Short mmCIF file of C-alpha atoms in Angstrom, two decimals:
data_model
loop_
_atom_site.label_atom_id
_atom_site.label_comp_id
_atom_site.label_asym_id
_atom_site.label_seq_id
_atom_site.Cartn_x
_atom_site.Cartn_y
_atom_site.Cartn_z
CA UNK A 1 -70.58 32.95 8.09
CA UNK A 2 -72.13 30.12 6.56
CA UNK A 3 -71.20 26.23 7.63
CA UNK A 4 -69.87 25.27 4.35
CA UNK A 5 -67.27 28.72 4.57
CA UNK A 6 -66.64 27.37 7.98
CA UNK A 7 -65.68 23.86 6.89
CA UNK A 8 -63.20 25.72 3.67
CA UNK A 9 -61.46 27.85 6.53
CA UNK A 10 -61.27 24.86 8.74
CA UNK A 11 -60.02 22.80 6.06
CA UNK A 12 -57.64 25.32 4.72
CA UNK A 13 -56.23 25.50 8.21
CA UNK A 14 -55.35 21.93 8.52
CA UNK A 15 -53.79 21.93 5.34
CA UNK A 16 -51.86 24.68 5.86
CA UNK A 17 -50.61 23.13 9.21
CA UNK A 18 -50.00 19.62 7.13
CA UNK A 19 -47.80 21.06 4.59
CA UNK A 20 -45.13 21.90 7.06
CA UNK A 21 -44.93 18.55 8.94
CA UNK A 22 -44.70 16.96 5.56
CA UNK A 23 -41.67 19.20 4.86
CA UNK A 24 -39.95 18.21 8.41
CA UNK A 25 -40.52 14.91 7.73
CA UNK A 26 -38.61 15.05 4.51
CA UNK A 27 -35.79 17.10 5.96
CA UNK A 28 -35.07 14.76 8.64
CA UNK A 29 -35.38 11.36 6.77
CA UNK A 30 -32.57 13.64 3.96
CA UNK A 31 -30.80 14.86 7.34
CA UNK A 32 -30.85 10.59 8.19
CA UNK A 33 -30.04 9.87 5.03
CA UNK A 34 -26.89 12.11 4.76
CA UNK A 35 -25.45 10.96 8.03
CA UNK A 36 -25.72 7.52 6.84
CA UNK A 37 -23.81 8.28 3.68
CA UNK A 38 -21.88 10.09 5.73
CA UNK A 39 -20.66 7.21 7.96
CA UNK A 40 -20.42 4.98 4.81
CA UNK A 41 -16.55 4.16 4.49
CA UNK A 42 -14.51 6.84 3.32
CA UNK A 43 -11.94 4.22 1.70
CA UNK A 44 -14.24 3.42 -1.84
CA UNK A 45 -11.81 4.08 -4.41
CA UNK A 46 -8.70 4.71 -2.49
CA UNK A 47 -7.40 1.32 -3.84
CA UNK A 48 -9.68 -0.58 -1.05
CA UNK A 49 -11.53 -3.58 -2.89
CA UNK A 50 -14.92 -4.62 -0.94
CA UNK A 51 -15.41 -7.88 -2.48
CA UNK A 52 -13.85 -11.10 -0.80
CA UNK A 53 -14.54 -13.28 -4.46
CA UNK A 54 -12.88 -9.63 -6.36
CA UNK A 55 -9.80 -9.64 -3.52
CA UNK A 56 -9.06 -13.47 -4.07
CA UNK A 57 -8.91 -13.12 -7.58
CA UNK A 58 -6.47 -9.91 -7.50
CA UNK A 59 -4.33 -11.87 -4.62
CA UNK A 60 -4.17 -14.76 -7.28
CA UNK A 61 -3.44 -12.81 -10.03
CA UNK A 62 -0.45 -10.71 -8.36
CA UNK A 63 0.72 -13.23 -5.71
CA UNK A 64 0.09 -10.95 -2.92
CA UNK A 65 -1.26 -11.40 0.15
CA UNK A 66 -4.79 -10.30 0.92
CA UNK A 67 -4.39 -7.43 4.04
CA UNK A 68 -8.54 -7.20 5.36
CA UNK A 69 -10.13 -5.29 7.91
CA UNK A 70 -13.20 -5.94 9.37
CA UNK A 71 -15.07 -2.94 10.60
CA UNK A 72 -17.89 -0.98 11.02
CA UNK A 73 -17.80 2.24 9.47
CA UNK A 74 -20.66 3.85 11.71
CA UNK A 75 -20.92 2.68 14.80
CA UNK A 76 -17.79 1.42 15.65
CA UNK A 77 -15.32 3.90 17.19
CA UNK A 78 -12.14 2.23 17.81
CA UNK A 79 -12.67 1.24 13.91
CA UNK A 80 -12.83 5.05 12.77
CA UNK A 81 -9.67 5.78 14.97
CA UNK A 82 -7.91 3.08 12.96
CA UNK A 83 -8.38 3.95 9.80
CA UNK A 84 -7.93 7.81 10.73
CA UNK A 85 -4.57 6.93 12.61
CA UNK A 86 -3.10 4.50 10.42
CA UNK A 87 -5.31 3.65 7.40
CA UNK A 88 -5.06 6.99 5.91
CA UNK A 89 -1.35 8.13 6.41
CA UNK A 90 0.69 8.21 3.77
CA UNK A 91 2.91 5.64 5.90
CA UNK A 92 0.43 3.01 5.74
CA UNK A 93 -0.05 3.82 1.84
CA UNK A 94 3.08 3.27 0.59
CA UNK A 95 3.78 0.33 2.67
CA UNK A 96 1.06 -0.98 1.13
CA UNK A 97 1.72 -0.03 -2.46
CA UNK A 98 3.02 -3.39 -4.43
CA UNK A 99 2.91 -5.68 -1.20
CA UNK A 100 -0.76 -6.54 -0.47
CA UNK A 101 -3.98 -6.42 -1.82
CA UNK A 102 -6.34 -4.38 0.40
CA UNK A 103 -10.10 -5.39 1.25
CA UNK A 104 -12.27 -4.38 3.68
CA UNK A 105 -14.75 -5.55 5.04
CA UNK A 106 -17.39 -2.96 6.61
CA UNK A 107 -20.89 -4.15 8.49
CA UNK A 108 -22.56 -0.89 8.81
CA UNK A 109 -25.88 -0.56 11.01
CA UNK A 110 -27.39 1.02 7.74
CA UNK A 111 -26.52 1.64 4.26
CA UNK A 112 -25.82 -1.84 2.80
CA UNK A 113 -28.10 -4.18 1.33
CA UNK A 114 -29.46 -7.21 3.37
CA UNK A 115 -27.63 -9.05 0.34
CA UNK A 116 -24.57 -7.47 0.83
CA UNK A 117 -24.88 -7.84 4.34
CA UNK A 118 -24.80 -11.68 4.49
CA UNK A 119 -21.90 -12.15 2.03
CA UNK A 120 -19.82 -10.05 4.38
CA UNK A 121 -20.85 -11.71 7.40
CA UNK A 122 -20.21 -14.54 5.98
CA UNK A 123 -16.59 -13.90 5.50
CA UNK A 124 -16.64 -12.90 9.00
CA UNK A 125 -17.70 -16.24 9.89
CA UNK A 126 -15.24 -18.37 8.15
CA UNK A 127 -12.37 -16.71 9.81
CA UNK A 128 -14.14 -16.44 12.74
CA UNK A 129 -14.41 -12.75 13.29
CA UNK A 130 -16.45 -11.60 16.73
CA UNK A 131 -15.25 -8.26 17.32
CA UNK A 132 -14.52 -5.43 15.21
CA UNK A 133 -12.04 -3.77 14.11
CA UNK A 134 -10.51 -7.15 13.12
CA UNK A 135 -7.40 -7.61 11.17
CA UNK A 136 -6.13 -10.25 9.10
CA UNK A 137 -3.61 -11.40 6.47
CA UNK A 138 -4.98 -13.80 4.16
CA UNK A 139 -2.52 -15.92 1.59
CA UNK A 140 -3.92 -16.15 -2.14
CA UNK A 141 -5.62 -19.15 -1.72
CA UNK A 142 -7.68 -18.19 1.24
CA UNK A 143 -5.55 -19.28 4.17
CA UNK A 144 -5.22 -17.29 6.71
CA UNK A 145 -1.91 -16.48 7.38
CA UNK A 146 -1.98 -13.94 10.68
CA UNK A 147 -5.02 -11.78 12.31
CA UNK A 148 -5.27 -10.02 15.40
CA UNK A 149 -8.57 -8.34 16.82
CA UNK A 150 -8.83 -4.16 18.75
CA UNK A 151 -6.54 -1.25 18.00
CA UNK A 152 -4.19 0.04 20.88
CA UNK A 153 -3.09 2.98 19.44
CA UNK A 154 -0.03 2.05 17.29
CA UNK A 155 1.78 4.15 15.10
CA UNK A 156 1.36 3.65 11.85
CA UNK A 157 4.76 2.27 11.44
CA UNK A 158 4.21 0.35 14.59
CA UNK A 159 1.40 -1.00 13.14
CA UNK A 160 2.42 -2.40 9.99
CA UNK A 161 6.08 -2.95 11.07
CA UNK A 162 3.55 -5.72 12.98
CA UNK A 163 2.30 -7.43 9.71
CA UNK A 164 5.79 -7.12 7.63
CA UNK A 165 6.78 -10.06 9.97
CA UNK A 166 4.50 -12.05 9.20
CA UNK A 167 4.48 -11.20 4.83
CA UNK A 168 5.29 -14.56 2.79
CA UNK A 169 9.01 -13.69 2.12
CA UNK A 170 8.52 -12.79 -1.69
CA UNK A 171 11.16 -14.68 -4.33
CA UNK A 172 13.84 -12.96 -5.97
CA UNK A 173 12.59 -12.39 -9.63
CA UNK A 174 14.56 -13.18 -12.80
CA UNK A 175 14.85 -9.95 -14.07
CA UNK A 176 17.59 -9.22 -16.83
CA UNK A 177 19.57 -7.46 -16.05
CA UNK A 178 21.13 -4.15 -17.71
CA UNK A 179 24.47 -5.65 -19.03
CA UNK A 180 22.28 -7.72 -21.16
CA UNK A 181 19.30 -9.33 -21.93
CA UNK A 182 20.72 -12.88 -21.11
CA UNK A 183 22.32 -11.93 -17.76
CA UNK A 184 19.93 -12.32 -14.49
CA UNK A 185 20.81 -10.05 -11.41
CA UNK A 186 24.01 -10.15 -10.49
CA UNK A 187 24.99 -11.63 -6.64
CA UNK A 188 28.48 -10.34 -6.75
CA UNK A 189 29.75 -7.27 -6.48
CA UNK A 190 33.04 -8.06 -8.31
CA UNK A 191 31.28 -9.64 -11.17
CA UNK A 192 29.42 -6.07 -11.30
CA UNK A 193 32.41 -3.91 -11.94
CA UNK A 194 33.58 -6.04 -14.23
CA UNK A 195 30.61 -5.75 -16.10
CA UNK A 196 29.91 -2.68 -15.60
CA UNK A 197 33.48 -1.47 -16.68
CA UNK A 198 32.97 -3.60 -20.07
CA UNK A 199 29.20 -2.14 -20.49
CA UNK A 200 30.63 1.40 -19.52
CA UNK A 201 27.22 1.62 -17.39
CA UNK A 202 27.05 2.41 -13.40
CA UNK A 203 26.36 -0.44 -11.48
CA UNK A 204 22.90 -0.08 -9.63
CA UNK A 205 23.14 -2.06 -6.13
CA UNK A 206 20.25 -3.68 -3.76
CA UNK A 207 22.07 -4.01 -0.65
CA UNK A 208 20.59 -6.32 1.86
CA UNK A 209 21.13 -8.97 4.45
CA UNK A 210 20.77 -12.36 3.71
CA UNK A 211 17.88 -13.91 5.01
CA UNK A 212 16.00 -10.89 5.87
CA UNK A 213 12.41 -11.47 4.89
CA UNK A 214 11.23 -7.89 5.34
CA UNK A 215 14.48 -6.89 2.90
CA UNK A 216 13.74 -9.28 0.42
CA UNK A 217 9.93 -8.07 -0.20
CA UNK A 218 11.28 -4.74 -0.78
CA UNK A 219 13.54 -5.33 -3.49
CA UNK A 220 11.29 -7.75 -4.68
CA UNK A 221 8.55 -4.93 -5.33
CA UNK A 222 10.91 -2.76 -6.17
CA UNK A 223 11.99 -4.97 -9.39
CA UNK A 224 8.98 -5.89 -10.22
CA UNK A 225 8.04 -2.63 -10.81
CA UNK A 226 7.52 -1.41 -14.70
CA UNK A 227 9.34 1.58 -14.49
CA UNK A 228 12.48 0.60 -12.33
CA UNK A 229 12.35 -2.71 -14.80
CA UNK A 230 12.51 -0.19 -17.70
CA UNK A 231 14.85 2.27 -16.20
CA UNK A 232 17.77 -0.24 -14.72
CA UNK A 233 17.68 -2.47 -18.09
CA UNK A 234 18.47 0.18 -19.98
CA UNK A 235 20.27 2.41 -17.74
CA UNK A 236 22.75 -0.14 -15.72
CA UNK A 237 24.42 -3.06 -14.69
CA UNK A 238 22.18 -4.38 -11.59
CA UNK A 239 23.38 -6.46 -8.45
CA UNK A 240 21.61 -7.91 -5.29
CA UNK A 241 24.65 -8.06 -2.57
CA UNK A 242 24.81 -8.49 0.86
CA UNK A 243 27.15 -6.12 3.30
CA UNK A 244 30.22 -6.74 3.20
CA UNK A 245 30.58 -8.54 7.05
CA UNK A 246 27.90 -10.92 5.72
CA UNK A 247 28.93 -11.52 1.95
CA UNK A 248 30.48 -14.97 1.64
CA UNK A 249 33.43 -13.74 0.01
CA UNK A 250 34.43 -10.14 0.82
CA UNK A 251 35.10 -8.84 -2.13
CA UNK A 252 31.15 -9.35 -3.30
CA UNK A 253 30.07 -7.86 -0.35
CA UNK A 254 29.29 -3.76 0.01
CA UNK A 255 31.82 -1.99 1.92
CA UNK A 256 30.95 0.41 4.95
CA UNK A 257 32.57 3.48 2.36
CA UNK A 258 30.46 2.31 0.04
CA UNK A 259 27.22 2.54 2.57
CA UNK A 260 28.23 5.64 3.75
CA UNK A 261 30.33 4.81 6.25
CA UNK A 262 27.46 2.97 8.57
CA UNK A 263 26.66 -0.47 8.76
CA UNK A 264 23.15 -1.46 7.41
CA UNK A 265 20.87 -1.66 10.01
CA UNK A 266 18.55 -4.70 10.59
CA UNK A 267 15.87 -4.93 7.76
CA UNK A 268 17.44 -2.39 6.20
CA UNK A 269 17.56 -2.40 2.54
CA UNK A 270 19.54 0.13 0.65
CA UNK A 271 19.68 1.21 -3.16
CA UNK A 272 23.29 2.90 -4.50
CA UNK A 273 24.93 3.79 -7.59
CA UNK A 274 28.78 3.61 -8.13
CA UNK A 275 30.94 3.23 -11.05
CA UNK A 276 34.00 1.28 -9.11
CA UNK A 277 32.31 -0.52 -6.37
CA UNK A 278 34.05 1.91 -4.19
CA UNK A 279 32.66 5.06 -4.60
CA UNK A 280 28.64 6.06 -4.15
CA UNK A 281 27.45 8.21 -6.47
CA UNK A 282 23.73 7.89 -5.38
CA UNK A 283 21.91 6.58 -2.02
CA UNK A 284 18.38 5.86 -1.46
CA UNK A 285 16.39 4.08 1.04
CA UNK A 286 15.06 0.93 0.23
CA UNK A 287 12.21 2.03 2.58
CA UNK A 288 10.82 4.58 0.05
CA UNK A 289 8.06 3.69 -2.64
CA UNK A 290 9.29 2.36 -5.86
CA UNK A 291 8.16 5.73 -7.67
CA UNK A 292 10.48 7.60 -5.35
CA UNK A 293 13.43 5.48 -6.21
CA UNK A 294 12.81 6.07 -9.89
CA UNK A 295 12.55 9.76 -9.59
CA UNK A 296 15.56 10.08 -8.01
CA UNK A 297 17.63 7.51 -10.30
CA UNK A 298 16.35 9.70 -13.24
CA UNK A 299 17.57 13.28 -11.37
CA UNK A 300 20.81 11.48 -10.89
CA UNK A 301 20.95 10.00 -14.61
CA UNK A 302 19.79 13.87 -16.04
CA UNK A 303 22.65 15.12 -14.10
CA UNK A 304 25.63 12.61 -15.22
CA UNK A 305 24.18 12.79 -18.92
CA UNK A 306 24.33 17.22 -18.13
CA UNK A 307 27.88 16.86 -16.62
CA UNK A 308 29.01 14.39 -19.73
CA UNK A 309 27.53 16.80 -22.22
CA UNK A 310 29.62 19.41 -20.45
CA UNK A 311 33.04 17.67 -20.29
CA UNK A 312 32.49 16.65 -24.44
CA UNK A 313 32.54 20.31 -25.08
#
């Protein structure tokens, strides 16, 4: 064999041999790679906003508090257990839905920009954030309004039952209400049926107790929703009333009949239909979404539009 075949073979060889570290060097920087996207936060597009700039401008627009977390989406453990235990459920979402604006703020050992990386530290630093996962309530125009640091385990309604004490107790709107575009939501019960008996409408009822801050959020989101706005202005005669061992005068007040023959527990916040003040013809929790309360409010309206149809035959 001559010296120059010698050199092809040995060359061939070495190439051959080459090739295949190339190829695990590829597969383990795409093997990296894909763990690192992997770790990335899981909450993009699930109504998280990752901007602090983007979450003060929403929180100005809407009034809402600003509800951040600071984590670190792959490295930090007790971060991934809160957002799998709380973050996640379905308890936390509609909690969530129409009282805060959600941003988080995630510091990642890879997988960000070194850009990106100092604008979210420095958030961390102007609230003074050392150790992660970090939680905080910040009012519209930056102030920080609550935060606490760690996650002990909590439930999720634990957990947010937490923050609800410490949400900016949200003003009753001036919504019309359904007797007529000039009327405002109606404080008294009595006033209601009277309405409601000249409007030949049911009277829709927020029942809660005066001075409840948790309460008042509620049926603050739950009016200023589009579809309950739509629904109850067209639909009924609407009234914000206390129980009726609270109301200032009795006869504005809810009865326990009328509650279902319990009293209304603290925070509790209740939605009912009746035609007489007397009678319920519907009962929801205040505690559901918004969406929920609309649903059922059209099942019951379908169903006392069926049984009039019925009765004119």
């Amino acid at each position: 064999m001559s010296l120059t075949n010698l050199e092809a073979r040995v060359h061939f060889f070495r190439g051959s041999f080459r090739t295949p570290r190339r190829l695990a060097l590829a597969w383990c920087m795409a093997a990296v790679a894909g763990l690192a996207s992997h770790c990335l936060p899981a909450h993009a597009g699930e109504g998280w906003l990752t901007s602090y700039e983007g979450a003060l401008t929403a929180a100005e627009e809407t009034g809402r508090p600003i509800l951040t977390i600071f984590t670190g989406s792959d490295w930090c453990q007790h971060c991934l257990t809160l957002e799998k235990n709380v973050l996640h459920t379905e308890t936390f979402r509609e909690w969530a839905r129409d009282r805060v604006i959600l941003l988080m703020i995630d510091l990642p050992k890879q997988g960000i920009s070194q850009e990106e990386r100092h604008a979210r530290s420095r958030v961390c630093i102007k609230y003074g954030v050392r150790s992660f996962p970090s939680t905080l309530l910040i009012a519209p125009d930056g102030r920080k309004i609550t935060g606490h640091s760690g996650y002990l385990g909590q439930s999720p309604a634990a957990w947010v039952a937490a923050l609800e004490e410490h949400l900016p107790a949200a003003e009753m709107a001036s919504k019309p209400a359904a007797g007529g575009d000039d009327e405002q939501v109606l404080s008294s019960l009595e006033k209601a049926v009277e309405t409601a008996r000249d409007s030949r409408r049911p009277i829709l009822i927020m029942v809660s107790r005066p001075g409840d801050s948790a309460a008042t959020t509620r049926v603050a989101s739950l009016i200023n929703d589009p579809e309950f706005e739509s629904l109850a202005r067209d639909h009924f005669v609407v009234a914000r009333v206390a129980p009726q061992d609270e109301a200032a005068n009795p006869s504005d007040g809810v009865s326990e009949r009328l509650l279902g023959g319990e009293k209304l527990p603290p925070q509790g916040f209740g939605v009912i239909v009746t035609d007489d003040g007397e009678t319920p013809l519907f009962a929801e929790s205040g505690a559901q979404s918004p969406q929920r309360i609309v649903s059922g409010l059209r099942r019951f309206l379908a169903a006392r539009h069926a049984r009039s149809a019925e009765v004119r035959r």
